[in-house]
């Protein structure tokens, strides 16, 4: 046999670049087609994000493309059948558009908020958000609320940037890397690339996680922690760092509000606010530079950043008018006084010795291994710096912190820890990615009241925004929510990404009001993105006394036969990522690098299957039909031929020069960030690996919160409105404003009486530790264990059970438990057990592992599936042996002092508290069926779905795979 | 003589399975393909893969180590799978040491798989022949690919670059240097099969903090005047020394 | 290992065929030296050889079920220099061929001596029989060596494996010969019966020895050497796939340990004492039924023995396939 490349001259080989979408990471891929069939998908070596590598999911794109679970036709629920039965008839797109046009047109004319549009783990919030806003509905959000909004909000409200897509650890230069509560992350490949380089360069890697798998496996040290207690750990580390003087004083003084004086006169309406010496000349969404330090030399208050001034960070002082003041760092020091390592040991399960050592490692590495780069830069106060310096301690954290109801404060604590170590936007520490840093908080705002929602009118603000004070809340006169998910209300004042996890329950209950049409795009709310799935499925199918569905009309845009599609009245078949145009817009969350903004696109490599239509096209079509202003001209005529045309020509305002893409703007593609539409923009992206990468000059790449050059550049390209410094909020005045309102000390919006205590407690300007809310309301004797999920690296949420290759790696899941738990509860490795919380129970198989903290049980997320879904046979492992933990997680807390239907979420951000659930685990009876419970009636195959082969031998290029 | 091989760095492998599925997608449409999947959408799906990533745990909580362990044919220097093959379908190439199966000769007797201690050969249930990692022989010599990409698919895919590829007989190659300098080892050395693929062990980086690093004169607390300061009236040596 | 039925039948069937041939030829040689009465060429050696061919043929037939590509089976003869399997593939038809000729010459009555060594006259069939005997042992050795040569299958890697194949095959062949002789050569019944009992006893010794040896084996490969981690407690959590794979199907019997243990006792009883008792009482009572029963029971026992032979072999590759998660 000859082992040479298979080259048949008659084969048509094409190689095309596009962007992967097997997960949210958005790597560049190179797709080889043989005779029109996908032969090989590899990482694009010229792509800045993944530099040629690719992951398990990305490598299995072929099986997604040719999956028999794909939807290929618009489907309408058959008359007389129930939701969930999944009895559909195929209809034409014309009919589908007709139905939607009629319905949405009516809603828009009557009460636009009765249309709710929620999207899952998508990457086109710029367009979906625009559509919602143009439609006039406030009821729009993407997955952020159930995903990691704590991470975004906790950090953006502290350092003006965040992990997640907005920034990350600089592992190129870090010496010590502490990863907290991260399994797989949105930054999948880049993080792996960086981790291995870091380790090979001799960096020390510590992982704080109740579980040791994945990344944590290669950590030099694993610090097992009890879930929900990281706040205690981080505060204790801060305690130790301050006690030992292991903080970066210079950084704190110059770049944070640590030295700024806080009014300590508790009789004053300004109590807890920074004292200001003058009214700012200009008001805007930035921190005015009008605060005071206490100068050491003069022993006198002095305007911050006065040249030559050297303020106290600690101490307490009196202004000449007798007002007691303290630097905010003093307040932080006082706050953490009680948070000793010994205290934290009792909460976290981590020995105090270890906590101290961790603090010392961080502090000493930061102080003694300083990096100095020969890069001159100028700060906003006109100080010239010959070098950029950095303290090489980097952190990364994700949902292990975020998905708890105390996550916001925990993440504030982390941000503060990173700040006192002096590691923000400096080499070896945390680095921003454009469009961050943004002001604290960023400028975008929602409408401030119900008047922002009017028939046939564009929404009077952004559907999502960043409240800076109580007046920014989106509430009615009584202080009650305007949005269906109650975001931006007093219940969850900083819910900057909405609360998608409460939409169905609220709409079902009609609280705060019933809606008419729910459009779900790319979210599997009847399964893995709902808390308490079993109940949610009932709500989706529930009717009122008249026999009408409580949620009258549900539209689902999906690419596969997901559990959610079964509950749709109308199903819109989407394309796959290989079949459509797409943009990773600078207006949303682009794939920027530390060194500058990057955005990217997808360009189809194969034609759409069947009647699949990109959802982007659906929105453009609907926008045009409904005559939403952005989509039609003055005469109401359709403005954009299609989505690619829209991307090229749309500008946020006529002539703004700001559009979805930042690269190759201007009539000839000579401009970037801003510029006239360029008719050949797509071509230019296509020629450049589908990416636009603007590398900033070196001197603009660091210290961007305070970097004059950068801030002015950002202002000039209109990334930001102001070039004002973005000082780190060690002490959060924003939160203090909410607290003052709750205390009745401020004029303006006041919380409803029932929430006053809650606001007062949680809107603490300094981080504090509290036990997760659900734990506070649970019988911990009865439910002693924490149950969490982790992302498997080879599966993306629920997407990949239809994927013939990936599902062989994760066909079903086990409950992973420490053997100690098994022993104590009378079951063995491999036994069928029940996991039960106060909300419900699930039957599953247990697997013993020594790599989990004994108070925690865990499983892979979203491997279990409903029978018959995802193109699988009803007896597939996913639905028989696999299980979904969501059944035992609640979307609401038990009734308590704050109210009856309070979301099981962070009280500030509304972040779903997935990982707060408390469970017990016990052996299933021997006579019980050896399959997961609950079970559902198998979903039938839908019209238009493909044939699921029992023997499949994929070989591209023979014309068998279309 | 050349001996091509993989060297797998367990120090950085995070167990992502990229090498598993990228191998599958490359090879299923390549010279070794198709790689069949049985019951791909039903109960207990199973298919032919040339590479698997496994997970092991060592030790007991809290001193647990989790190890991700990728494994494909190790292209042994003394491959026990080759001499036992009755047809000569299994062979080791003289020019580069790659162990291959000629599917046109293989009778599917499975005997070679019995003779491999490493469990890396997989019988293709559709084509009824024995298959295994080819070291991507149809990539690494393909002149139509850019030079940089003439590497096994799994190597190119690996996000942590835990997979090195090269000639382990060339002492100056990247792989030989890695084996030499980082303690590269072979699996089951007891059988004398001399696997060409090697594994690089875990290494730990620790920080040692000395007492004097914690208490130092440049402690910023000094600036706050908050370092413990004896009261002025406390006795001092100065008062009593001559 | 996973006991494949094709191989179980192959080895047991050719084993009994080989044993029967050896019995026939022993009888002829004894007769040559006048220790035993001569037998009718057609009825005894002819029919006997036919019986041998039937067993070998069935074995060969079974072996094809083991092959993915039986149509290419001829290729398997090409690597005799290195592969015991290839050698077996040559030895089996060679033996069959010569044994066939042996039967044919007997059938055709070509029993007159053509060569004399001293006073002993050797007929064509006698010469062919000698060659066939050589091939028969070669085949036994090849078959045994297929298993014995794989050094990391420690349960098999022993001369006992070859001995067992020879003795167990011979025992079953002699038992069969006893029953056959009852019909075709009644005056040889005692001779065969006695030898059958002796060889069965010998087989018990060697098979017992291998059981004892195997029970004491210390696996050379451990999970530590398999993955190269020197830690006293290492366990696999995930083998990398969840359905199954060739590696989980081919190398493990997937039976509870209790079943394997019972199979061992079943074969120990069925192969050794029971046939001996049946044969003994059959000889004493001259009962054909008992003799036939001895054959059937022993063969059934051998099926169990062969199943156990595979099941007991612990392939080191299994260290890599222990757990799914
Ligand atoms: N392969 C793959 N990649 C993905 C996804 C996917 O589904 N598959 N999903 C993407 C999405 S949408 C998201 S949001 C990200 C999420 O990325 P991650 O946040 O990395 O994902 P999780 O799986 O939620 O991981 C949470 C980790 O926190 C740990 N943990 C749980 N509770 C605590 C705690 O209280 N403290 C600490 N320290 N740790 C804790 C868990 O053990 C787990 O390791 O991943 C993205 N990337
Ligand atoms: N227990 C538990 N539950 C969780 C989490 C957890 O950690 N634990 N994590 C939560 C988090 S962070 C997130 S982000 C959510 C994610 O939850 P979701 O976003 O709701 O769920 P996904 O599984 O990502 O699936 C969304 C749908 O997108 C569809 N889809 C895939 N590709 C396309 C496409 O190209 N077009 C269209 N139109 N549809 C497509 C899929 O078929 C699927 O039905 O899950 C949440 N749920
Ligand atoms: S990390 Fe995500 S985007 Fe990147 S290759 Fe994998 S699936 Fe695709
Ligand atoms: S690893 Fe196994 S299949 Fe590969 S050469 Fe060695 S013995 Fe042969
Ligand atoms: S299965 Fe094929 S390659 Fe393996 S020994 Fe048999 S003929 Fe040779
Ligand atoms: S070298 Fe090629 S065939 Fe072998 S494991 Fe890697 S990708 Fe698969
Ligand atoms: S691709 Fe690399 S990191 Fe991922 S499992 Fe394979 S060897 Fe390990
Ligand atoms: Mo998420």
PDB file of C-alpha atoms in Angstrom, chain C residues 204-302:
ATOM      1  CA  UNK C 204      -4.696 -32.664  34.457  1.00  0.00           C
ATOM      2  CA  UNK C 205      -1.172 -32.385  35.771  1.00  0.00           C
ATOM      3  CA  UNK C 206      -0.051 -29.819  33.233  1.00  0.00           C
ATOM      4  CA  UNK C 207      -3.294 -27.892  33.191  1.00  0.00           C
ATOM      5  CA  UNK C 208      -3.331 -27.960  36.948  1.00  0.00           C
ATOM      6  CA  UNK C 209       0.226 -26.746  36.933  1.00  0.00           C
ATOM      7  CA  UNK C 210      -0.676 -23.835  34.733  1.00  0.00           C
ATOM      8  CA  UNK C 211      -3.618 -22.980  36.960  1.00  0.00           C
ATOM      9  CA  UNK C 212      -1.351 -22.953  39.951  1.00  0.00           C
ATOM     10  CA  UNK C 213       1.243 -20.955  38.091  1.00  0.00           C
ATOM     11  CA  UNK C 214      -1.312 -18.442  36.910  1.00  0.00           C
ATOM     12  CA  UNK C 215      -2.779 -18.028  40.333  1.00  0.00           C
ATOM     13  CA  UNK C 216       0.615 -17.002  41.572  1.00  0.00           C
ATOM     14  CA  UNK C 217       1.483 -14.695  38.742  1.00  0.00           C
ATOM     15  CA  UNK C 218       2.393 -11.219  39.636  1.00  0.00           C
ATOM     16  CA  UNK C 219       1.502  -8.938  36.758  1.00  0.00           C
ATOM     17  CA  UNK C 220       4.617  -7.373  35.412  1.00  0.00           C
ATOM     18  CA  UNK C 221       2.705  -4.376  34.168  1.00  0.00           C
ATOM     19  CA  UNK C 222       0.917  -2.220  36.656  1.00  0.00           C
ATOM     20  CA  UNK C 223      -1.012   0.943  36.317  1.00  0.00           C
ATOM     21  CA  UNK C 224       2.188   2.648  37.412  1.00  0.00           C
ATOM     22  CA  UNK C 225       4.264   1.261  34.581  1.00  0.00           C
ATOM     23  CA  UNK C 226       1.358   1.702  32.177  1.00  0.00           C
ATOM     24  CA  UNK C 227       1.254   5.435  32.563  1.00  0.00           C
ATOM     25  CA  UNK C 228       4.624   6.027  34.117  1.00  0.00           C
ATOM     26  CA  UNK C 229       3.494   7.536  37.367  1.00  0.00           C
ATOM     27  CA  UNK C 230       5.217   6.318  40.500  1.00  0.00           C
ATOM     28  CA  UNK C 231       2.557   6.700  43.091  1.00  0.00           C
ATOM     29  CA  UNK C 232       1.211   3.889  45.200  1.00  0.00           C
ATOM     30  CA  UNK C 233      -2.385   4.826  44.613  1.00  0.00           C
ATOM     31  CA  UNK C 234      -3.266   5.467  41.010  1.00  0.00           C
ATOM     32  CA  UNK C 235      -6.702   4.817  39.562  1.00  0.00           C
ATOM     33  CA  UNK C 236      -8.262   5.494  36.240  1.00  0.00           C
ATOM     34  CA  UNK C 237     -11.298   7.741  36.223  1.00  0.00           C
ATOM     35  CA  UNK C 238     -12.069   7.995  32.531  1.00  0.00           C
ATOM     36  CA  UNK C 239     -10.872   5.820  29.705  1.00  0.00           C
ATOM     37  CA  UNK C 240     -11.674   8.517  27.184  1.00  0.00           C
ATOM     38  CA  UNK C 241     -14.922   7.265  25.685  1.00  0.00           C
ATOM     39  CA  UNK C 242     -18.159   5.976  27.084  1.00  0.00           C
ATOM     40  CA  UNK C 243     -19.876   3.531  24.761  1.00  0.00           C
ATOM     41  CA  UNK C 244     -17.220   0.951  24.209  1.00  0.00           C
ATOM     42  CA  UNK C 245     -14.386   0.326  21.824  1.00  0.00           C
ATOM     43  CA  UNK C 246     -12.471  -2.514  20.318  1.00  0.00           C
ATOM     44  CA  UNK C 247     -10.171  -2.284  23.292  1.00  0.00           C
ATOM     45  CA  UNK C 248     -12.945  -2.823  25.783  1.00  0.00           C
ATOM     46  CA  UNK C 249     -14.584  -5.564  23.749  1.00  0.00           C
ATOM     47  CA  UNK C 250     -11.664  -7.681  22.629  1.00  0.00           C
ATOM     48  CA  UNK C 251      -9.595  -7.937  25.746  1.00  0.00           C
ATOM     49  CA  UNK C 252     -12.013  -8.525  28.532  1.00  0.00           C
ATOM     50  CA  UNK C 253     -14.674 -11.136  29.118  1.00  0.00           C
ATOM     51  CA  UNK C 254     -17.169  -8.772  30.797  1.00  0.00           C
ATOM     52  CA  UNK C 255     -18.283 -11.559  33.098  1.00  0.00           C
ATOM     53  CA  UNK C 256     -18.519 -11.417  36.853  1.00  0.00           C
ATOM     54  CA  UNK C 257     -15.582 -13.035  38.613  1.00  0.00           C
ATOM     55  CA  UNK C 258     -17.960 -15.641  40.028  1.00  0.00           C
ATOM     56  CA  UNK C 259     -18.852 -16.842  36.562  1.00  0.00           C
ATOM     57  CA  UNK C 260     -15.219 -17.174  35.614  1.00  0.00           C
ATOM     58  CA  UNK C 261     -14.541 -19.116  38.769  1.00  0.00           C
ATOM     59  CA  UNK C 262     -17.467 -21.463  38.125  1.00  0.00           C
ATOM     60  CA  UNK C 263     -16.320 -22.051  34.589  1.00  0.00           C
ATOM     61  CA  UNK C 264     -12.988 -23.127  35.987  1.00  0.00           C
ATOM     62  CA  UNK C 265     -14.613 -25.715  38.228  1.00  0.00           C
ATOM     63  CA  UNK C 266     -16.897 -26.808  35.445  1.00  0.00           C
ATOM     64  CA  UNK C 267     -14.010 -27.569  33.165  1.00  0.00           C
ATOM     65  CA  UNK C 268     -11.944 -29.139  35.894  1.00  0.00           C
ATOM     66  CA  UNK C 269     -14.800 -31.527  36.508  1.00  0.00           C
ATOM     67  CA  UNK C 270     -15.907 -32.081  32.931  1.00  0.00           C
ATOM     68  CA  UNK C 271     -12.523 -32.495  31.309  1.00  0.00           C
ATOM     69  CA  UNK C 272     -10.858 -34.715  33.851  1.00  0.00           C
ATOM     70  CA  UNK C 273     -12.726 -36.845  36.434  1.00  0.00           C
ATOM     71  CA  UNK C 274     -16.050 -37.260  34.709  1.00  0.00           C
ATOM     72  CA  UNK C 275     -14.739 -38.601  31.400  1.00  0.00           C
ATOM     73  CA  UNK C 276     -12.284 -40.777  33.272  1.00  0.00           C
ATOM     74  CA  UNK C 277     -15.104 -42.242  35.319  1.00  0.00           C
ATOM     75  CA  UNK C 278     -17.280 -42.649  32.237  1.00  0.00           C
ATOM     76  CA  UNK C 279     -14.447 -44.205  30.306  1.00  0.00           C
ATOM     77  CA  UNK C 280     -13.461 -46.472  33.120  1.00  0.00           C
ATOM     78  CA  UNK C 281     -16.956 -47.714  33.753  1.00  0.00           C
ATOM     79  CA  UNK C 282     -17.569 -47.763  30.002  1.00  0.00           C
ATOM     80  CA  UNK C 283     -14.574 -50.038  29.548  1.00  0.00           C
ATOM     81  CA  UNK C 284     -15.589 -52.222  32.389  1.00  0.00           C
ATOM     82  CA  UNK C 285     -19.187 -52.483  31.356  1.00  0.00           C
ATOM     83  CA  UNK C 286     -18.348 -52.282  27.685  1.00  0.00           C
ATOM     84  CA  UNK C 287     -20.942 -49.632  27.311  1.00  0.00           C
ATOM     85  CA  UNK C 288     -20.820 -47.618  24.098  1.00  0.00           C
ATOM     86  CA  UNK C 289     -23.147 -45.062  25.557  1.00  0.00           C
ATOM     87  CA  UNK C 290     -20.792 -44.313  28.409  1.00  0.00           C
ATOM     88  CA  UNK C 291     -17.885 -43.968  26.046  1.00  0.00           C
ATOM     89  CA  UNK C 292     -19.743 -41.624  23.759  1.00  0.00           C
ATOM     90  CA  UNK C 293     -20.856 -39.725  26.804  1.00  0.00           C
ATOM     91  CA  UNK C 294     -17.244 -39.468  27.887  1.00  0.00           C
ATOM     92  CA  UNK C 295     -16.382 -37.904  24.548  1.00  0.00           C
ATOM     93  CA  UNK C 296     -19.229 -35.426  24.689  1.00  0.00           C
ATOM     94  CA  UNK C 297     -18.638 -34.460  28.280  1.00  0.00           C
ATOM     95  CA  UNK C 298     -14.952 -34.021  27.775  1.00  0.00           C
ATOM     96  CA  UNK C 299     -15.463 -31.940  24.673  1.00  0.00           C
ATOM     97  CA  UNK C 300     -17.976 -29.757  26.439  1.00  0.00           C
ATOM     98  CA  UNK C 301     -15.479 -29.444  29.238  1.00  0.00           C
ATOM     99  CA  UNK C 302     -12.831 -28.436  26.752  1.00  0.00           C
TER     100      UNK C 302
END
